[in-house]
Each structure stands twice: as C-alpha cells, then as structure tokens.
Tab-separated table of C-alpha atoms and ligand atoms in Angstrom:
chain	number	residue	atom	x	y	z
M	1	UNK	CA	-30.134	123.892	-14.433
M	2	UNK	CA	-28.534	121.018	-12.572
M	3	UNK	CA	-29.789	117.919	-10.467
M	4	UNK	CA	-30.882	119.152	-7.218
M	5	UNK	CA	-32.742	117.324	-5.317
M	6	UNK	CA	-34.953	120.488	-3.903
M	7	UNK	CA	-38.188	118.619	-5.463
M	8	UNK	CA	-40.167	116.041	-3.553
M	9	UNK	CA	-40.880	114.562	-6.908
M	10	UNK	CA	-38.313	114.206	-9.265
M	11	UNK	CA	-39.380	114.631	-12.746
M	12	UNK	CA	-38.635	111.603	-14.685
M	13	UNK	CA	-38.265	111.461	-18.839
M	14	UNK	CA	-38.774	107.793	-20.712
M	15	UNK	CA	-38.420	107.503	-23.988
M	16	UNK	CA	-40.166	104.441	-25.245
M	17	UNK	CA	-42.437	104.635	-22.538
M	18	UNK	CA	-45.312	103.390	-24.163
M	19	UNK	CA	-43.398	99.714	-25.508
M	20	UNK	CA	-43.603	96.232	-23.758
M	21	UNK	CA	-40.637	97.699	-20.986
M	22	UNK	CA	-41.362	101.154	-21.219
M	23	UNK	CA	-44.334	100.964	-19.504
M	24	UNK	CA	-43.946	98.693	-16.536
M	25	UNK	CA	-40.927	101.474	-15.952
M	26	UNK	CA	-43.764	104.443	-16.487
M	27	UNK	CA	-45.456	101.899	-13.732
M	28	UNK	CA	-42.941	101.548	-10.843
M	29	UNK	CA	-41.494	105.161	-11.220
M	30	UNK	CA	-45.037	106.710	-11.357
M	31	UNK	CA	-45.068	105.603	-7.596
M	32	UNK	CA	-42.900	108.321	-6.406
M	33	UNK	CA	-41.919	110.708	-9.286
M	34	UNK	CA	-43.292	112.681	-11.977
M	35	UNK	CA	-42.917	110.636	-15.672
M	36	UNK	CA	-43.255	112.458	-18.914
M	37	UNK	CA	-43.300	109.518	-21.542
M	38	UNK	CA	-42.175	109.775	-24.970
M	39	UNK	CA	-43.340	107.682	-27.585
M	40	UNK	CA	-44.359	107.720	-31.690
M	41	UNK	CA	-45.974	104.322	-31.681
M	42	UNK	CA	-44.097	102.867	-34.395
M	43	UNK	CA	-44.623	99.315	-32.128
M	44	UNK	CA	-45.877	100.897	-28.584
M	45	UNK	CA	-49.185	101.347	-28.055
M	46	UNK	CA	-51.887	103.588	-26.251
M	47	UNK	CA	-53.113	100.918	-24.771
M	48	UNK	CA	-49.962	99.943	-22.348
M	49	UNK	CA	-50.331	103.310	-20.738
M	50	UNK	CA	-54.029	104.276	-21.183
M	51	UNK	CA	-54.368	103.270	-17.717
M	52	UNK	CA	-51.942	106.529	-16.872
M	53	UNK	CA	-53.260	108.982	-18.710
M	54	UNK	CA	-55.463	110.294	-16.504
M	55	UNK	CA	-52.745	110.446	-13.516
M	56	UNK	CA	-51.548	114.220	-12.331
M	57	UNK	CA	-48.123	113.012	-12.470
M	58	UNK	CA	-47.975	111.459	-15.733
M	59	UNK	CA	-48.089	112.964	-18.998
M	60	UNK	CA	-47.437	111.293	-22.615
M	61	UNK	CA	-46.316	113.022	-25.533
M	62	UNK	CA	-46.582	111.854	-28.851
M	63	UNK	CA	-42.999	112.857	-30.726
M	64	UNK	CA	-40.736	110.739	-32.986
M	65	UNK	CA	-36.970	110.765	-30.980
M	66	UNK	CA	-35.415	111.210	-34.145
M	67	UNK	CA	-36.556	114.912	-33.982
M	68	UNK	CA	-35.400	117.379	-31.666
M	69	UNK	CA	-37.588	118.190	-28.704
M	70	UNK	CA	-38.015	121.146	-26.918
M	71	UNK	CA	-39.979	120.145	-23.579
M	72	UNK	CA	-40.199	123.888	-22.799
M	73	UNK	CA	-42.440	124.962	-25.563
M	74	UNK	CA	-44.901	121.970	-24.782
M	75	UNK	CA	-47.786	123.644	-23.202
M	76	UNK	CA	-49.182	119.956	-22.008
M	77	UNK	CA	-45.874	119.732	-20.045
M	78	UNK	CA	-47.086	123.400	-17.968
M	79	UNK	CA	-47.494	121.524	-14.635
M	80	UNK	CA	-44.192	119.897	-14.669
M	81	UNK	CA	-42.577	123.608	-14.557
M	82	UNK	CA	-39.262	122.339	-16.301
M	83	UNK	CA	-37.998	124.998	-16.887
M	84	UNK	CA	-37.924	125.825	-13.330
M	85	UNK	CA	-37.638	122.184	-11.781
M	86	UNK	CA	-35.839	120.558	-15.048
M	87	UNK	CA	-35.611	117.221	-15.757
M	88	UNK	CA	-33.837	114.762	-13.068
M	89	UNK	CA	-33.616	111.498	-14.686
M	90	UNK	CA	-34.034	110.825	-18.748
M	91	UNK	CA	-34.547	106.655	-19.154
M	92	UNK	CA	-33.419	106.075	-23.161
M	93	UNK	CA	-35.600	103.027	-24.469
M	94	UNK	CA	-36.740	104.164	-27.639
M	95	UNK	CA	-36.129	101.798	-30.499
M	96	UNK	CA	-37.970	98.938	-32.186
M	97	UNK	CA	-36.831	95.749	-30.489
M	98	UNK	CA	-38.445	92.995	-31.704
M	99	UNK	CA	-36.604	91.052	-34.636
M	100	UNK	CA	-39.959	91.297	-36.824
M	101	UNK	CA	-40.079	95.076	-36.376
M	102	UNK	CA	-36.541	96.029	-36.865
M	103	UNK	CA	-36.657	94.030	-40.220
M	104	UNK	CA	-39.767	95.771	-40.841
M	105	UNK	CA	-38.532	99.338	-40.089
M	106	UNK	CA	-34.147	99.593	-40.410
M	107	UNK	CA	-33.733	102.781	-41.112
M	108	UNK	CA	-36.437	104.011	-38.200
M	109	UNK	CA	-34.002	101.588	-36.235
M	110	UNK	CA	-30.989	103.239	-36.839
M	111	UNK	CA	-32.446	106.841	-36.072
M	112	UNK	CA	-33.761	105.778	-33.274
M	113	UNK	CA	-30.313	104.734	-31.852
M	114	UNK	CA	-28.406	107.592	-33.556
M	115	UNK	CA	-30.712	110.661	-33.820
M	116	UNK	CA	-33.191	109.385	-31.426
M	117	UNK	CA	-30.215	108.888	-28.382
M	118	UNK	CA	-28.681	112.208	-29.414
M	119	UNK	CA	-31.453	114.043	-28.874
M	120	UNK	CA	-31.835	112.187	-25.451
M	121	UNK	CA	-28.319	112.981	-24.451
M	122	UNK	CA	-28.992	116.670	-25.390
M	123	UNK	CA	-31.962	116.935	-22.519
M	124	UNK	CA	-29.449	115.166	-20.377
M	125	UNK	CA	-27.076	117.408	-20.974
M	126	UNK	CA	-29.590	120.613	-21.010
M	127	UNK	CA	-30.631	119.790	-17.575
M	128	UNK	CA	-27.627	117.942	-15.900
M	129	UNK	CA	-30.296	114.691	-15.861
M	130	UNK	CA	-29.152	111.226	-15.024
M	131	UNK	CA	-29.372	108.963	-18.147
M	132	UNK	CA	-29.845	105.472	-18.299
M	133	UNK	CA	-29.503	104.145	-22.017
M	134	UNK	CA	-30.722	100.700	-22.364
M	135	UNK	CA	-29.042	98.903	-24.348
M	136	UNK	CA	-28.722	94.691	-26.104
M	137	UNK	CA	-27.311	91.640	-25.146
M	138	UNK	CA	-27.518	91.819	-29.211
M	139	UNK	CA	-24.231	93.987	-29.677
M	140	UNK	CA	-22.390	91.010	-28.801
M	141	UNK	CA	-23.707	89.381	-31.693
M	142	UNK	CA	-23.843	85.992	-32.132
M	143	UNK	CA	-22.739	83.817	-29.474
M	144	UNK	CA	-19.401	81.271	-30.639
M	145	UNK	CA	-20.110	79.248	-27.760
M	146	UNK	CA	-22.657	78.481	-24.857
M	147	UNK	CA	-20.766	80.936	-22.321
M	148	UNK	CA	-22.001	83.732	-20.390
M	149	UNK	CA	-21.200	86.920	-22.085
M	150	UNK	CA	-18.985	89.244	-19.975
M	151	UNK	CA	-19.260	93.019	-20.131
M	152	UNK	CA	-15.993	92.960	-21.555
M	153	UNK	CA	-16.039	90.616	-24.434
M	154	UNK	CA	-16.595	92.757	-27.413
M	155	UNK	CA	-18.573	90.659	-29.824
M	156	UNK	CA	-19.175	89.009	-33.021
M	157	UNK	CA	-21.633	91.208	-34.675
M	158	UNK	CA	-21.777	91.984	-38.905
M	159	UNK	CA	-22.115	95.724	-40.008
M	160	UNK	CA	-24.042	94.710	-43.162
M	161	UNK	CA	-25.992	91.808	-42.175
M	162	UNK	CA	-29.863	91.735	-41.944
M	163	UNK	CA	-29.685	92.036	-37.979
M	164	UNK	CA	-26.837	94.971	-38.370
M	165	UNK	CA	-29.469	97.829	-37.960
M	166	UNK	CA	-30.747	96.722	-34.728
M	167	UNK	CA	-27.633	95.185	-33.292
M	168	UNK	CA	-24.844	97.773	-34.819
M	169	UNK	CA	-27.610	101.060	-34.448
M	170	UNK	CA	-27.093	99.820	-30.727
M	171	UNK	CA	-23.533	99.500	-30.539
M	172	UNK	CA	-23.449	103.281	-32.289
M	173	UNK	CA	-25.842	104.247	-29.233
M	174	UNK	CA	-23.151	103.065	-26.676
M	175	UNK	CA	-20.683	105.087	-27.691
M	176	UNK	CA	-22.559	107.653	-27.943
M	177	UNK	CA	-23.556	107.651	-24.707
M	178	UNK	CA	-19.894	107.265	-23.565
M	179	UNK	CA	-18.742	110.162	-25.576
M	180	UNK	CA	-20.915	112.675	-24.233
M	181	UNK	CA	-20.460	111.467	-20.773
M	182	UNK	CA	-16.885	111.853	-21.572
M	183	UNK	CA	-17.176	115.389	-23.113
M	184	UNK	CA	-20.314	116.923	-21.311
M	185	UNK	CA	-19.471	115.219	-17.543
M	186	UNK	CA	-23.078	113.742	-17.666
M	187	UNK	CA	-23.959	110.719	-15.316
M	188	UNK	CA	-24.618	108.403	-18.292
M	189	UNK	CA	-24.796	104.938	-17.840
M	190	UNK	CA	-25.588	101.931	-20.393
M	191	UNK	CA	-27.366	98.615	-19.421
M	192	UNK	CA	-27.517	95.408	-21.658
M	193	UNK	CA	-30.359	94.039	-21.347
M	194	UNK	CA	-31.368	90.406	-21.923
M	195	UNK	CA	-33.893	88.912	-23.088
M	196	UNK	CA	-37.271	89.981	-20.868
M	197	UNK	CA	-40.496	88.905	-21.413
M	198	UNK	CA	-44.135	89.530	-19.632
M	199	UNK	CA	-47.746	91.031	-20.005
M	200	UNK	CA	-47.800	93.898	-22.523
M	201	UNK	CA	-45.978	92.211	-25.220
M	202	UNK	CA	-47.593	92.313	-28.398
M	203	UNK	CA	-49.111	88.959	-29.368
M	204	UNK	CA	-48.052	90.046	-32.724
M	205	UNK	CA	-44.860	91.335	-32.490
M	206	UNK	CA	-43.299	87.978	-33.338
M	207	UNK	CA	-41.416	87.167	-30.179
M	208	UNK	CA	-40.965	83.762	-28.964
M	209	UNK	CA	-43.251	83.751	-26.184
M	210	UNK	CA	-46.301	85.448	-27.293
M	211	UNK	CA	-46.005	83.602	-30.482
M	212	UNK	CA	-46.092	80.512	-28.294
M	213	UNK	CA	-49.331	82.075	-26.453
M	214	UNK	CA	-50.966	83.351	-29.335
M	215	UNK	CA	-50.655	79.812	-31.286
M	216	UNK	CA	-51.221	77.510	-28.372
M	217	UNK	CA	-54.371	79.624	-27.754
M	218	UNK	CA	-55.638	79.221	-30.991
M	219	UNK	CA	-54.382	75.512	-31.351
M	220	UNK	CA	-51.927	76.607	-33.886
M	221	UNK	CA	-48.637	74.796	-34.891
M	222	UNK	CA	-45.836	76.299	-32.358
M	223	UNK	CA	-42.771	77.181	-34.478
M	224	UNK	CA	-38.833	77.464	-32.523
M	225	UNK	CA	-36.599	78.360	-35.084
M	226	UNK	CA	-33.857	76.749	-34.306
M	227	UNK	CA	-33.146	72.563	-32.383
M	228	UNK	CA	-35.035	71.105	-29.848
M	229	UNK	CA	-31.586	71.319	-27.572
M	230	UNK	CA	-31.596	74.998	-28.473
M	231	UNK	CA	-31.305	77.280	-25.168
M	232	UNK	CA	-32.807	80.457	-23.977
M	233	UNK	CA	-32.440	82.472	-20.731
M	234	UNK	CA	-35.991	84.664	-19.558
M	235	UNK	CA	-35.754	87.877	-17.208
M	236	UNK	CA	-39.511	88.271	-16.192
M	237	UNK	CA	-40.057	91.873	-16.317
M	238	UNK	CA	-40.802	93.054	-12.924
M	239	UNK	CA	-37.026	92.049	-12.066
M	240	UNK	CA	-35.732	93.658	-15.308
M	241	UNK	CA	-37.240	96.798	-13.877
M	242	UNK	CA	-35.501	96.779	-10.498
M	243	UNK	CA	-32.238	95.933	-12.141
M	244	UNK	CA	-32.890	99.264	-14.484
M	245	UNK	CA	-33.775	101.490	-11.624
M	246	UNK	CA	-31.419	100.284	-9.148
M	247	UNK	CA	-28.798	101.132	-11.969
M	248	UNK	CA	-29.922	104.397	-12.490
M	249	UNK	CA	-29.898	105.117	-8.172
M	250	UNK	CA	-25.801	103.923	-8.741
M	251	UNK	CA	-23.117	105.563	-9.151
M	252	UNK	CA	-22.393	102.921	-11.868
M	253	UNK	CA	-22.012	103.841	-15.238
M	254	UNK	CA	-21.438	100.245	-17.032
M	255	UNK	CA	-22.416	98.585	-19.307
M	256	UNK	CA	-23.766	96.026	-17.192
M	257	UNK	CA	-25.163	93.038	-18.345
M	258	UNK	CA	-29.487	92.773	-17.044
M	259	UNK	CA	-30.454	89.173	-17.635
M	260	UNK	CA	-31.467	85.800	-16.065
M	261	UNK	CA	-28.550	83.579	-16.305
M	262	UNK	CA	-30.583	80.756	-16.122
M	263	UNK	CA	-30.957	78.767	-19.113
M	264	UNK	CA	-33.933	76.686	-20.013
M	265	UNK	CA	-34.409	74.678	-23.107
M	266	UNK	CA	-36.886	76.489	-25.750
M	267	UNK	CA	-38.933	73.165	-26.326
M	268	UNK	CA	-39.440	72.860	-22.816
M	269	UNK	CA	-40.801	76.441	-22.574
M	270	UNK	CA	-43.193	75.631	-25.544
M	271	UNK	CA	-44.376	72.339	-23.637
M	272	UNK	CA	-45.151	74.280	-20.584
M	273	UNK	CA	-47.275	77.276	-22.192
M	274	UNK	CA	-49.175	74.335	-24.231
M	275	UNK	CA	-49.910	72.569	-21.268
M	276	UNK	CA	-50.727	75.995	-19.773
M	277	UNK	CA	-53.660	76.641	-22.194
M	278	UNK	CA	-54.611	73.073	-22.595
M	279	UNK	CA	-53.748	73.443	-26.090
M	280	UNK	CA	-54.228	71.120	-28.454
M	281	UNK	CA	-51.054	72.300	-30.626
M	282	UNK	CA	-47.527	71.139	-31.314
M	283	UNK	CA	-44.517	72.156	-31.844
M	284	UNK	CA	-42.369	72.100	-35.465
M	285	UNK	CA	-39.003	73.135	-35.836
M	286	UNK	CA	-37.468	75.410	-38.792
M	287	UNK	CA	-34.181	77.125	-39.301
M	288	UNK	CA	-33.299	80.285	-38.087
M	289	UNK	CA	-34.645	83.579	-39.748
M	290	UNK	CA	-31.791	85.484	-41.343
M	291	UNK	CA	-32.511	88.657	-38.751
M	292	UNK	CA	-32.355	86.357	-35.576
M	293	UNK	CA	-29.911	84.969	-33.454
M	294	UNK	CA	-29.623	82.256	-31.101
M	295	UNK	CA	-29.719	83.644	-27.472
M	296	UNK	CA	-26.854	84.918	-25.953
M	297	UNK	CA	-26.625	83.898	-21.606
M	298	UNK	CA	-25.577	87.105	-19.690
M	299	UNK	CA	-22.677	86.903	-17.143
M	300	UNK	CA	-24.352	88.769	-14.485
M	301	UNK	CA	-21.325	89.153	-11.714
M	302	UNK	CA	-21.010	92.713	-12.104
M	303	UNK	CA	-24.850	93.641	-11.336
M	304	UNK	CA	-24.404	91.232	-8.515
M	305	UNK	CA	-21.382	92.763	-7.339
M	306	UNK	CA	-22.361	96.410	-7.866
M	307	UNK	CA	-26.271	96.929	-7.721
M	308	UNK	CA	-26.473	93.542	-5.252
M	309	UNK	CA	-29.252	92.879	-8.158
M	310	UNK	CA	-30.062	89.247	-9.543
M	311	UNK	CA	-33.425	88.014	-10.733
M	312	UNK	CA	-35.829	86.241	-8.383
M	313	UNK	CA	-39.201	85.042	-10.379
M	314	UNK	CA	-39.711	81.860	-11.478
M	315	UNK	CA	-39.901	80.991	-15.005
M	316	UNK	CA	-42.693	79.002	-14.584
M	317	UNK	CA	-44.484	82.305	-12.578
M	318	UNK	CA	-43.251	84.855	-14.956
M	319	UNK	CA	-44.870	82.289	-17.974
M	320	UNK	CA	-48.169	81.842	-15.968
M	321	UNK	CA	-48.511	85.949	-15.806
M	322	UNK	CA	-48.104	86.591	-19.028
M	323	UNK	CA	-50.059	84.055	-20.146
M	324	UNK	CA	-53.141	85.091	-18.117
M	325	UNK	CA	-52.317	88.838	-18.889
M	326	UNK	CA	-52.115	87.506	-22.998
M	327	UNK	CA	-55.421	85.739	-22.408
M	328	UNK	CA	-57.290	88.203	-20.644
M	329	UNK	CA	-56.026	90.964	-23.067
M	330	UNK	CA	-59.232	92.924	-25.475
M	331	UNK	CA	-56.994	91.696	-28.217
M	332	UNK	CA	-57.236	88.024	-27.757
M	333	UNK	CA	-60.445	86.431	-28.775
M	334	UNK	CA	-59.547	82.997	-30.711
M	335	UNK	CA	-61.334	84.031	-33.882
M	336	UNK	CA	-59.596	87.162	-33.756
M	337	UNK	CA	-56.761	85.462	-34.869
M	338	UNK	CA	-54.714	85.693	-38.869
M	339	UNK	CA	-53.853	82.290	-38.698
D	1	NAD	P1	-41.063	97.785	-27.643
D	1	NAD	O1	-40.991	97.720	-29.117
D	1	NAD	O2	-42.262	97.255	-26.957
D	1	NAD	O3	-40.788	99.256	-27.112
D	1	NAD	C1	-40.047	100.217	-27.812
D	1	NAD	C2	-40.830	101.502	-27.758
D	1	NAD	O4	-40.079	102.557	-28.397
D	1	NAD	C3	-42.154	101.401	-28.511
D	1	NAD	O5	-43.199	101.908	-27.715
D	1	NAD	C4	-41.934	102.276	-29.751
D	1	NAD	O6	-43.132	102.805	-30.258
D	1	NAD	C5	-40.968	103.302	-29.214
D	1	NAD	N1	-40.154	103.953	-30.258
D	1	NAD	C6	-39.390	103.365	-31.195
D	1	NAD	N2	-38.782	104.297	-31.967
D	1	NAD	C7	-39.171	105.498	-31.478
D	1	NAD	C8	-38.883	106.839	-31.838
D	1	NAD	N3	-38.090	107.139	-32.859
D	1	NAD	N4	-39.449	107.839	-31.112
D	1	NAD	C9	-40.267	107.561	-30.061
D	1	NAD	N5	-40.584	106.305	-29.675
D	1	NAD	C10	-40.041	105.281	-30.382
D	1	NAD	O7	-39.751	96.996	-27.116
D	1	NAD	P2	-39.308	96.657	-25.627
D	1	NAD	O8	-39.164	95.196	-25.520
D	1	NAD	O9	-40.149	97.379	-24.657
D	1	NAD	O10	-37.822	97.265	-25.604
D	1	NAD	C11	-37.534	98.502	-24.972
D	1	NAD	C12	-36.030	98.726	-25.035
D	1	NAD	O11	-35.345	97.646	-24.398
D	1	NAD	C13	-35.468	98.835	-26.451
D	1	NAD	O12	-34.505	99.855	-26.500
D	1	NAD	C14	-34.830	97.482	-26.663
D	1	NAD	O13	-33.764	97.526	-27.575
D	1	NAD	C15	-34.371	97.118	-25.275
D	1	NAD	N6	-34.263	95.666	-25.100
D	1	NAD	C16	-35.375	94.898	-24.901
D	1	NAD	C17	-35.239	93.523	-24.747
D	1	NAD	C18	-36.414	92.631	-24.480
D	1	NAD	O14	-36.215	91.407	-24.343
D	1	NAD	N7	-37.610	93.130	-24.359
D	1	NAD	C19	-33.959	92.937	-24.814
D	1	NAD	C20	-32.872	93.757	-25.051
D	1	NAD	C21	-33.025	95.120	-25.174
C-alpha cells in the first residue's frame, strides 16, 4: 500500500515515543493525525504519555524495536485499520540517549540503532511511509575546534571507545537509512539533532540540566564536568519539534543539522538555574567522564536555507519551563532525593 493521502488523518508511527522527545512529538502530531507510539521503557516512561492514553487517536504499544513487528496482527491497533489505511509517516527515535544510559545499556544501544532502525525501515518500506530517522550531533564525535559542525564534515569519532556504542550505533543507523532509501526508493530522511533539553527529562537520567535542577533543588553541590569557559549550545524542545516535523513535510532528505547555534557558557547556565530555585548550592568542577564529550555547535545554514527553520525560545524561557515542569513533577519532593 502506498502514501495516499485519501485519509483525513494520517496515521503516524513513533518509535521512542514515550522518551524526553518522543513525547512532545506524540504531543504536536496528536493534533491532527493518528500516532501509534512504540516504546519498551528501557529509559521512557508511562508517565510522559499517560496523559494520551485515553485519546481515540492515540495508541501505545509496548514492543522492544529490536524485534520485528507486525502492526497487523495487533488487535489494540483494530481502529487504525492499517492494513487498509497503512501507515503514512514512521518517526525513528528509539534509542537510549543519555550518556548515563548508553553506558548503562551498549549493547541495547547498538540494537536499537541496527535491529531497532531496520525493523523501522521495513514498515517504511511495507507501507511506502515517510521516515524521519533522528539522528546525533554525536557522530561527529568530538569537536577539534570551537566551529560549527557542517553536514558535511565527517567526524572524529572512535569505534572502540566507551562513547562508540551510542555515537558509532548512530552512524551505522545513517547509512542504513541511506541504503534502503537508495535500494527500496523510500522518502527517508536523517536529522542530527543537537543537544535539546525541556520538561519530561528524567531528573535522573544524568543530563546536564536536570542534574543542575535536581541538585540546586535539593541544595546539592552542582557538578560541570569539564572548565568554567567550557561551552554548550540548548535547543528548547518545542523548537526541536518544529524543526523535526517541518523536515518530515520536505522534500529534504539530509542529514540536516537541528540545533541552537547559540552558545552559552555551562557555568553561566548553572548560575542561572541556582538563582532560579534560590538554591543554596554551588558549583565544583571535575574532568570529563570517559563516555562524554564536550558539546559540539551545529552549523544550521542548511535548515535555514531549506525548512526556513531556526530556533526562537530563549534560553533563559526554555530554563524557566523546565525548571517549573522539574519542580512541579510527582517525582520531585526534596527528601525524595539519593543524594
Ligand atoms: P529518551 O531516552 O528520553 O528517549 C528514547 C526513548 O526510546 C525512550 O522512551 C526509550 O525507552 C525508547 N527506546 C530505547 N530503545 C528502545 C527499543 N529497543 N525499543 C523501543 N523503545 C526504545 O531520549 P530523548 O532525549 O528523547 O532522545 C530521543 C532521540 O533523539 C534518540 O534517538 C536520541 O539519540 C536523539 N537525540 C536526542 C538528543 C537530546 O538532546 N535529547 C540529542 C541528540 C539526539
């Protein structure tokens, strides 16, 4: 069956739907389309996308992407009709993404990439579905210098090294992706995305900024592995999300980078969310963990250019959000804390 647009409501696949990004996406598309999300939980949770669960047009299934899927034979998935209507648009986001969870969980890292986008590309190929594969500012590796990345530089990036299932399982994903759109004639497309932050990140999860929240709401020491000149650019999520779906609504297929190019200095960042929360903490510096990087600064021309996309919060606004969303959240109570 192939894309025709003879529905009112297309019928929209995510995998990864129920992460940090997945689920502002399950959010906006929701709006106008049908969304089946697929997710195993390894670092999603119910939680992001309990508030969906009860919609007509949503529906979650719990599968691991590194399995084959048959949507057909999933009797939940009944009053999507795909085998009549089929599956229009298949967003690929499953993978553990923070640096703390990919050390935790390699091998489940490289499946997801590998088996996980195979089996993606196979329901995009099964039902001539747009695909959008979302991938890392991480496959260029570690930046030599303080320059933008281009989409064309091809990066510095170590097959062995403690990063290497995160940051190589997603270079193996793009050309994936660019080998079946090559062989099948799919409408693939790849975005790099940069690092994004806002509400739904896991306190835990060991990212910079809700490790800055969680400590500076508990008066805890605030940790930046790295200088105090040390840089960072921050793509608040609701812009993220128009980048991603504008890209999919192209006739683009990349990569293209998805990023703020603005830099700000990662001290300042953890002065403003202490002064946020009235904290009492400070900040300490330490060297870089082995399976981090310092921040690479996307050259965003192309997304400019092509999807007439660029990001338009704050910093300052996207930092308030989350930190009221992080505050507000069941799982934040100050005792509730391992400090
Ligand atoms: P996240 O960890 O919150 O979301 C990933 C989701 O994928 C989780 O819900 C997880 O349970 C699910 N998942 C992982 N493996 C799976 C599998 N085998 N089967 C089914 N579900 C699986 O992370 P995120 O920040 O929302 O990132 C989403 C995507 O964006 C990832 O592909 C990530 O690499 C990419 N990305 C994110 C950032 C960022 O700054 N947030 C930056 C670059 C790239």
């Amino acid at each position: 069956m192939k894309n025709k647009p003879i529905f009112d409501r297309k019928n929209i696949l995510i995998t990864g739907g129920a992460g940090f990004v997945g689920s502002h996406l399950c959010d906006e598309l929701i709006k106008h389309h049908k969304v089946i999300c697929i997710d195993n939980f390894i670092t999603g949770s119910e939680e992001n996308i309990n508030h969906l669960l009860k919609h007509p047009d949503f529906e979650f299934i719990k599968h691991d992407m590194s399995e084959p899927l048959d949507l057909e034979m999933l009797p939940e998935l009944r009053p999507f009709k795909v085998a009549f209507q089929g599956i229009q648009e298949v967003y690929n986001l499953a993978c553990p993404t923070s640096p703390k969870d990919y050390n935790a969980s390699p091998i489940e890292t490289l499946n997801a990439n590998g088996f996980g986008t195979r089996y993606a590309l196979d329901i995009a190929v099964k039902y001539g579905a747009k695909f959008l594969h979302v991938s890392t500012s991480a496959i260029y590796g570690e930046p030599l210098e303080a320059t933008p990345f281009p989409e064309n530089y091809w990066g510095y990036v170590d097959p062995v090294g403690p990063r290497s299932a995160y940051n190589e399982g997603k270079r193996f994903a793009e050309s994936l992706v660019t080998h079946y759109r090559a062989k099948h004639h799919i409408d693939a497309k790849i975005i790099r995305m940069f690092n994004t932050f806002g509400p739904r990140m896991r306190l835990t999860d060991g990212r910079m900024i809700p490790d800055f929240v969680k400590n500076a709401l508990s008066s805890q020491t605030l940790t930046i592995y790295g200088a105090a000149e040390d840089r960072s650019t921050y793509c608040y999520i609701t812009d993220m999300i128009e980048g991603m779906i504008r890209m999919m609504n192209s006739s683009e297929t990349g990569p293209m980078n998805l990023g703020n190019p603005e830099t700000h200095k990662i001290n300042e960042v953890a002065e403003y969310i202490i002064k946020l929360t009235n904290s009492r903490s400070v900040i300490s510096y330490k060297p870089h963990l082995p399976y981090t990087a310092k921040q690479g600064i996307p050259n965003i021309r192309l997304a400019r250019e092509k999807l007439g996309w660029f990001p338009v919060v704050p910093l300052e606004d996207g930092i308030q959000k989350t930190v009221e969303y992080m505050r507000g959240s069941r799982a934040i109570t100050l005792d509730s804390y391992p400090h």
